[in-house]
Short mmCIF file of N, CA, C and O in Angstrom, two decimals:
data_model
loop_
_atom_site.label_atom_id
_atom_site.label_comp_id
_atom_site.label_asym_id
_atom_site.label_seq_id
_atom_site.Cartn_x
_atom_site.Cartn_y
_atom_site.Cartn_z
N MET A 1 60.85 12.03 6.52
CA MET A 1 60.95 12.50 5.75
C MET A 1 62.47 12.04 4.95
O MET A 1 63.87 11.35 5.99
N ALA A 2 63.08 12.24 3.79
CA ALA A 2 63.83 11.49 2.93
C ALA A 2 65.86 11.73 4.07
O ALA A 2 65.40 13.23 4.26
N ASN A 3 66.77 11.19 3.82
CA ASN A 3 68.05 11.78 3.95
C ASN A 3 68.25 13.50 2.77
O ASN A 3 68.62 13.63 3.51
N GLN A 4 67.62 13.50 1.86
CA GLN A 4 68.44 14.56 1.73
C GLN A 4 67.40 15.80 2.10
O GLN A 4 67.54 16.39 1.87
N GLU A 5 65.36 15.64 2.43
CA GLU A 5 65.61 16.39 2.54
C GLU A 5 65.86 16.97 3.96
O GLU A 5 65.38 17.92 4.24
N TYR A 6 66.16 16.32 4.52
CA TYR A 6 66.24 16.27 6.06
C TYR A 6 67.49 17.11 5.81
O TYR A 6 67.90 18.08 6.58
N ALA A 7 68.40 16.78 4.62
CA ALA A 7 69.53 17.27 5.44
C ALA A 7 69.66 19.34 4.63
O ALA A 7 69.70 20.03 4.68
N GLU A 8 68.43 19.48 3.13
CA GLU A 8 68.36 20.69 3.05
C GLU A 8 67.55 21.45 4.00
O GLU A 8 68.40 22.37 4.05
N HIS A 9 66.69 20.94 5.11
CA HIS A 9 65.86 21.24 6.61
C HIS A 9 67.55 21.72 6.80
O HIS A 9 67.67 22.83 7.85
N LEU A 10 68.12 20.99 7.31
CA LEU A 10 69.49 21.47 8.27
C LEU A 10 70.17 22.55 7.83
O LEU A 10 70.41 23.12 8.72
N ALA A 11 70.37 22.70 6.51
CA ALA A 11 71.31 23.27 5.85
C ALA A 11 70.31 24.77 6.16
O ALA A 11 70.59 26.63 6.46
N ARG A 12 69.03 25.04 5.85
CA ARG A 12 68.31 26.14 6.60
C ARG A 12 68.73 26.70 7.03
O ARG A 12 68.63 27.52 7.30
N ALA A 13 68.31 25.91 8.48
CA ALA A 13 68.94 26.43 9.74
C ALA A 13 69.79 26.97 10.40
O ALA A 13 69.84 27.92 11.17
N TRP A 14 71.03 25.87 9.49
CA TRP A 14 72.19 26.74 10.11
C TRP A 14 72.30 28.01 8.88
O TRP A 14 73.04 29.09 9.38
N SER A 15 71.52 28.08 7.56
CA SER A 15 72.16 29.78 7.02
C SER A 15 70.64 30.52 8.23
O SER A 15 72.18 31.68 7.82
N LEU A 16 69.72 29.94 8.82
CA LEU A 16 69.13 31.36 9.13
C LEU A 16 70.07 31.28 10.79
O LEU A 16 69.97 32.33 11.04
N HIS A 17 71.16 30.49 11.47
CA HIS A 17 72.25 30.66 12.54
C HIS A 17 72.59 31.82 11.80
O HIS A 17 73.10 33.05 12.95
N ARG A 18 74.12 31.24 11.00
CA ARG A 18 74.51 32.61 10.24
C ARG A 18 73.63 33.49 9.99
O ARG A 18 74.61 35.18 9.99
N GLN A 19 72.79 34.08 9.84
CA GLN A 19 72.61 35.10 9.46
C GLN A 19 71.70 36.04 10.35
O GLN A 19 71.35 37.08 10.26
N GLY A 20 71.88 34.72 11.18
CA GLY A 20 70.60 35.95 13.31
C GLY A 20 70.13 36.14 13.19
O GLY A 20 70.06 36.58 13.82
N GLU A 21 69.28 35.01 12.64
CA GLU A 21 67.74 34.58 12.62
C GLU A 21 67.75 33.34 13.14
O GLU A 21 67.11 32.59 13.52
N ASN A 22 67.56 33.52 14.46
CA ASN A 22 68.18 32.43 15.67
C ASN A 22 66.93 32.54 16.63
O ASN A 22 66.08 31.09 16.19
N GLU A 23 65.95 33.21 15.94
CA GLU A 23 64.44 32.10 16.95
C GLU A 23 63.66 31.69 15.34
O GLU A 23 63.66 30.09 15.73
N ALA A 24 64.19 31.80 14.23
CA ALA A 24 63.69 30.33 13.03
C ALA A 24 64.59 29.45 12.76
O ALA A 24 64.49 28.47 12.99
N SER A 25 65.49 30.05 13.21
CA SER A 25 66.32 29.06 13.24
C SER A 25 66.85 28.26 14.26
O SER A 25 66.35 26.55 14.20
N ILE A 26 66.04 28.46 15.69
CA ILE A 26 65.55 27.35 17.26
C ILE A 26 64.86 26.72 16.04
O ILE A 26 64.47 25.37 17.21
N ARG A 27 63.18 27.38 15.73
CA ARG A 27 62.43 26.91 14.97
C ARG A 27 62.57 25.21 13.75
O ARG A 27 62.05 24.20 14.22
N GLU A 28 63.72 25.74 13.14
CA GLU A 28 64.46 24.98 12.50
C GLU A 28 65.57 23.26 13.25
O GLU A 28 64.84 22.89 13.24
N PHE A 29 65.80 24.20 13.98
CA PHE A 29 66.78 22.64 14.14
C PHE A 29 65.69 22.02 14.99
O PHE A 29 66.23 20.44 15.94
N SER A 30 64.78 22.48 15.87
CA SER A 30 63.91 21.45 17.18
C SER A 30 63.51 21.22 15.70
O SER A 30 62.89 19.57 16.41
N GLY A 31 62.99 21.03 14.97
CA GLY A 31 61.70 20.21 14.48
C GLY A 31 62.98 19.27 13.17
O GLY A 31 61.93 18.09 13.58
N LEU A 32 63.46 19.80 13.70
CA LEU A 32 64.44 19.09 12.44
C LEU A 32 65.15 17.16 13.69
O LEU A 32 65.00 16.17 13.69
N LEU A 33 65.32 18.28 15.34
CA LEU A 33 64.59 17.20 16.39
C LEU A 33 63.47 15.98 16.59
O LEU A 33 63.76 15.79 17.51
N GLN A 34 62.14 17.01 16.82
CA GLN A 34 61.20 16.13 16.44
C GLN A 34 61.86 14.73 15.55
O GLN A 34 61.00 13.93 16.02
N ILE A 35 62.01 15.00 14.38
CA ILE A 35 62.58 13.70 13.41
C ILE A 35 63.18 12.97 14.27
O ILE A 35 63.83 11.79 14.09
N SER A 36 64.80 13.28 14.47
CA SER A 36 65.81 12.98 14.71
C SER A 36 66.18 13.80 15.76
O SER A 36 66.67 13.90 15.61
N PRO A 37 66.01 12.70 17.36
CA PRO A 37 65.53 13.34 18.63
C PRO A 37 68.02 13.06 18.96
O PRO A 37 67.60 13.92 19.57
N ASP A 38 68.06 12.67 18.30
CA ASP A 38 69.34 12.49 18.68
C ASP A 38 70.53 12.89 17.77
O ASP A 38 71.96 12.37 17.59
N ASN A 39 70.79 13.28 16.73
CA ASN A 39 70.49 14.19 15.96
C ASN A 39 71.50 15.00 16.20
O ASN A 39 71.40 16.68 16.76
N ILE A 40 73.27 14.82 16.41
CA ILE A 40 74.28 15.88 16.60
C ILE A 40 74.27 17.20 16.25
O ILE A 40 74.90 18.59 16.59
N ASP A 41 74.92 17.20 14.77
CA ASP A 41 74.78 18.87 13.77
C ASP A 41 73.48 19.48 14.56
O ASP A 41 73.40 21.08 14.54
N ALA A 42 72.09 18.80 14.43
CA ALA A 42 70.87 20.25 15.36
C ALA A 42 71.13 19.83 16.65
O ALA A 42 70.61 21.25 16.74
N LEU A 43 70.92 19.15 16.61
CA LEU A 43 71.81 19.76 18.60
C LEU A 43 72.62 20.76 19.34
O LEU A 43 72.33 22.08 19.81
N TYR A 44 73.98 20.67 18.45
CA TYR A 44 74.72 21.30 18.44
C TYR A 44 74.45 22.95 18.19
O TYR A 44 74.94 24.14 18.43
N GLY A 45 73.63 23.28 17.08
CA GLY A 45 72.95 24.14 16.62
C GLY A 45 72.22 25.10 16.74
O GLY A 45 71.91 25.78 17.47
N LEU A 46 71.18 24.21 17.50
CA LEU A 46 70.06 24.10 18.59
C LEU A 46 70.48 24.69 19.13
O LEU A 46 69.91 26.64 20.10
N GLY A 47 72.04 24.52 20.59
CA GLY A 47 72.59 25.02 21.41
C GLY A 47 73.64 26.60 20.59
O GLY A 47 72.76 27.29 22.34
N LEU A 48 73.55 26.62 19.77
CA LEU A 48 74.97 28.31 19.40
C LEU A 48 73.38 28.35 19.10
O LEU A 48 72.94 30.34 19.60
N ALA A 49 72.10 29.04 18.41
CA ALA A 49 71.15 29.29 18.34
C ALA A 49 70.50 29.79 19.30
O ALA A 49 70.35 31.53 19.29
N GLN A 50 69.80 29.13 20.82
CA GLN A 50 69.44 29.76 21.26
C GLN A 50 70.26 30.60 22.45
O GLN A 50 69.83 31.59 22.67
N ARG A 51 71.70 30.21 22.18
CA ARG A 51 73.12 30.79 23.00
C ARG A 51 72.73 32.25 22.58
O ARG A 51 72.24 33.11 23.14
N SER A 52 72.30 32.07 21.11
CA SER A 52 72.65 34.07 20.84
C SER A 52 71.94 34.07 20.33
O SER A 52 71.79 36.02 20.65
N ALA A 53 70.24 34.20 20.97
CA ALA A 53 69.08 34.51 21.97
C ALA A 53 69.07 34.56 22.25
O ALA A 53 67.88 35.10 22.85
N GLY A 54 70.38 34.60 23.69
CA GLY A 54 69.72 35.07 25.08
C GLY A 54 69.49 33.97 26.28
O GLY A 54 69.10 34.38 27.69
N GLN A 55 69.58 32.15 25.02
CA GLN A 55 68.52 31.40 25.89
C GLN A 55 68.88 30.33 26.69
O GLN A 55 69.20 29.90 25.98
N ILE A 56 70.43 30.96 27.97
CA ILE A 56 71.55 30.64 27.93
C ILE A 56 71.63 29.16 28.99
O ILE A 56 71.96 28.84 28.66
N GLU A 57 69.97 29.53 29.76
CA GLU A 57 69.86 28.52 30.99
C GLU A 57 69.23 26.69 29.10
O GLU A 57 70.35 25.13 29.91
N THR A 58 68.93 27.25 28.53
CA THR A 58 68.31 26.52 27.43
C THR A 58 69.32 25.47 26.83
O THR A 58 69.50 24.42 26.10
N SER A 59 70.31 26.87 26.56
CA SER A 59 71.77 26.94 25.44
C SER A 59 71.82 25.54 26.19
O SER A 59 73.53 24.22 25.78
N GLU A 60 72.21 26.17 27.23
CA GLU A 60 72.98 24.66 27.88
C GLU A 60 72.55 23.55 27.94
O GLU A 60 73.39 22.21 27.80
N ALA A 61 71.54 23.01 28.94
CA ALA A 61 71.39 22.23 27.80
C ALA A 61 71.06 21.61 27.15
O ALA A 61 71.09 19.53 27.49
N THR A 62 71.15 22.04 26.42
CA THR A 62 70.98 21.48 24.10
C THR A 62 72.23 21.11 24.99
O THR A 62 71.58 20.17 24.03
N PHE A 63 73.83 22.28 24.75
CA PHE A 63 74.57 20.98 24.76
C PHE A 63 74.72 20.16 25.29
O PHE A 63 75.81 19.14 24.57
N GLU A 64 74.35 20.15 27.11
CA GLU A 64 74.99 18.08 27.30
C GLU A 64 74.24 17.85 26.37
O GLU A 64 74.68 16.40 26.59
N ARG A 65 73.06 17.62 26.63
CA ARG A 65 72.67 16.34 25.86
C ARG A 65 73.56 16.75 24.60
O ARG A 65 73.12 15.34 23.90
N CYS A 66 73.75 17.46 23.46
CA CYS A 66 74.49 17.33 22.24
C CYS A 66 75.92 16.58 23.31
O CYS A 66 76.40 15.47 22.05
N LEU A 67 76.60 16.53 23.91
CA LEU A 67 78.20 16.07 24.28
C LEU A 67 77.65 14.26 24.71
O LEU A 67 78.08 13.97 24.47
N ALA A 68 76.49 14.16 25.30
CA ALA A 68 75.30 12.93 25.83
C ALA A 68 75.60 12.19 24.19
O ALA A 68 76.20 10.78 24.51
N GLN A 69 75.42 12.63 23.66
CA GLN A 69 75.38 12.13 22.45
C GLN A 69 76.21 11.79 20.91
O GLN A 69 76.86 10.68 21.15
N VAL A 70 77.10 12.74 21.57
CA VAL A 70 78.94 12.16 21.13
C VAL A 70 79.69 11.18 21.91
O VAL A 70 80.29 11.08 20.97
N LEU A 71 79.32 11.92 22.56
CA LEU A 71 80.21 10.37 24.24
C LEU A 71 79.59 8.95 23.86
O LEU A 71 79.96 7.88 23.39
N ALA A 72 78.26 8.89 23.49
CA ALA A 72 77.77 7.66 22.74
C ALA A 72 78.62 7.22 21.61
O ALA A 72 77.92 6.03 22.04
N THR A 73 78.19 8.26 20.84
CA THR A 73 78.13 7.93 19.64
C THR A 73 80.18 7.44 19.22
O THR A 73 81.16 6.61 18.75
N LEU A 74 80.79 8.62 20.62
CA LEU A 74 82.37 7.96 20.03
C LEU A 74 82.41 7.03 21.10
O LEU A 74 83.52 5.92 20.63
N GLU A 75 82.20 6.06 21.55
CA GLU A 75 81.78 4.33 22.33
C GLU A 75 82.18 3.60 21.02
O GLU A 75 81.80 2.84 20.76
N GLN A 76 80.85 4.30 19.74
CA GLN A 76 80.49 3.09 18.79
C GLN A 76 82.06 3.50 18.67
O GLN A 76 82.47 2.92 16.74
N HIS A 77 82.41 4.77 17.58
CA HIS A 77 83.32 5.07 16.88
C HIS A 77 83.94 5.67 17.13
O HIS A 77 85.07 6.88 16.65
N ALA A 78 85.50 5.31 18.96
CA ALA A 78 86.07 5.17 18.91
C ALA A 78 87.42 5.74 18.26
O ALA A 78 87.93 5.10 17.51
N GLY A 79 88.29 7.26 18.30
CA GLY A 79 89.14 7.61 17.43
C GLY A 79 88.70 8.87 16.62
O GLY A 79 89.78 9.13 15.53
N GLU A 80 87.08 8.25 16.24
CA GLU A 80 86.80 8.85 14.74
C GLU A 80 87.04 10.41 15.30
O GLU A 80 86.43 11.50 16.32
N ASP A 81 87.89 11.14 13.82
CA ASP A 81 88.13 12.86 14.41
C ASP A 81 86.84 13.87 14.30
O ASP A 81 86.74 14.46 15.47
N ARG A 82 85.89 13.06 13.92
CA ARG A 82 85.17 14.59 13.80
C ARG A 82 84.08 13.97 14.92
O ARG A 82 83.86 15.51 15.80
N TYR A 83 83.34 12.99 15.90
CA TYR A 83 83.43 12.63 16.71
C TYR A 83 84.24 13.25 18.56
O TYR A 83 83.71 13.98 19.25
N GLU A 84 85.83 12.66 18.19
CA GLU A 84 86.97 13.67 19.28
C GLU A 84 86.77 15.33 18.79
O GLU A 84 86.43 15.97 20.05
N MET A 85 86.38 16.13 17.98
CA MET A 85 86.13 17.16 18.14
C MET A 85 85.40 18.18 18.73
O MET A 85 85.13 18.44 19.14
N LEU A 86 83.85 17.50 17.93
CA LEU A 86 82.68 17.82 17.95
C LEU A 86 82.79 17.69 20.05
O LEU A 86 82.29 18.70 20.62
N ARG A 87 83.17 16.07 20.63
CA ARG A 87 83.30 16.17 22.01
C ARG A 87 83.68 18.12 22.71
O ARG A 87 83.32 18.71 23.76
N VAL A 88 84.95 18.25 22.14
CA VAL A 88 86.17 19.56 22.63
C VAL A 88 84.63 20.71 22.53
O VAL A 88 84.75 21.57 22.92
N LEU A 89 85.08 20.51 21.39
CA LEU A 89 83.57 21.60 20.98
C LEU A 89 82.37 22.32 21.59
O LEU A 89 82.22 23.11 22.23
N THR A 90 81.83 21.26 22.12
CA THR A 90 80.82 20.75 22.55
C THR A 90 80.29 20.70 24.11
O THR A 90 80.08 21.56 24.81
N SER A 91 82.08 20.91 24.83
CA SER A 91 82.31 20.50 26.41
C SER A 91 82.93 22.55 26.35
O SER A 91 82.60 23.08 27.25
N GLN A 92 83.55 22.72 25.19
CA GLN A 92 83.59 24.58 25.07
C GLN A 92 82.50 25.15 25.88
O GLN A 92 82.59 25.92 26.39
N ARG A 93 81.35 24.69 24.82
CA ARG A 93 80.66 25.35 24.45
C ARG A 93 79.76 25.60 25.86
O ARG A 93 79.14 26.21 25.77
N ILE A 94 80.03 24.98 26.96
CA ILE A 94 78.94 24.51 27.90
C ILE A 94 79.64 26.02 28.56
O ILE A 94 79.31 25.83 29.52
N ALA A 95 81.24 24.90 28.72
CA ALA A 95 81.76 26.23 29.72
C ALA A 95 81.33 27.71 29.45
O ALA A 95 81.68 28.19 30.24
N GLU A 96 81.68 27.74 28.13
CA GLU A 96 81.14 29.25 27.59
C GLU A 96 79.99 29.77 28.41
O GLU A 96 79.64 30.36 29.33
N VAL A 97 78.80 28.93 28.39
CA VAL A 97 77.31 29.50 28.64
C VAL A 97 77.60 29.58 30.02
O VAL A 97 77.07 30.03 31.35
N LYS A 98 77.85 28.52 31.33
CA LYS A 98 78.13 27.91 32.49
C LYS A 98 78.70 29.59 32.83
O LYS A 98 78.29 30.55 34.00
N ALA A 99 80.11 30.57 31.95
CA ALA A 99 81.10 31.65 32.53
C ALA A 99 79.78 32.36 32.30
O ALA A 99 79.59 33.38 33.61
N ILE A 100 78.94 32.72 31.19
CA ILE A 100 77.45 33.52 31.22
C ILE A 100 77.08 33.91 32.37
O ILE A 100 76.16 35.09 32.09
N GLU A 101 76.43 32.52 32.85
CA GLU A 101 75.36 32.91 33.42
C GLU A 101 76.05 32.98 34.77
O GLU A 101 74.80 32.74 36.49
N GLN A 102 77.14 32.83 35.15
CA GLN A 102 77.83 33.55 36.67
C GLN A 102 78.07 35.25 36.23
O GLN A 102 77.55 35.64 36.94
#
C-alpha cells in the first residue's frame, strides 16, 4: 500500500471513530496494523475505538503496545514534542482503562 493510500485509510479509520462507528473503525485500524504493525497513530486509534466499544481489556493491551512503540521511537527521537505528547496521552489512556476495570 502506497503512503498516500495508507494515509487515506488512516483518515477513514479516524473518521469512523469520530462518527461513533467503533466496530468499523476497529476493523480499519486493525487492517492498517496488518500492513504496518508499529504504526503509532493506528495503535492509538485502535485503542480508543476498542475502549469506546467497551473492549476495555483489549484496549488496555493496545495502549500498552502503543506506549512501547512510542518509547522506542523516543529513544531515536529524544525530546521530539509529538512523541513526548503521545507518551503522556497514551499513559493517561492506560490509567483510564485500568480505572474502568476496577
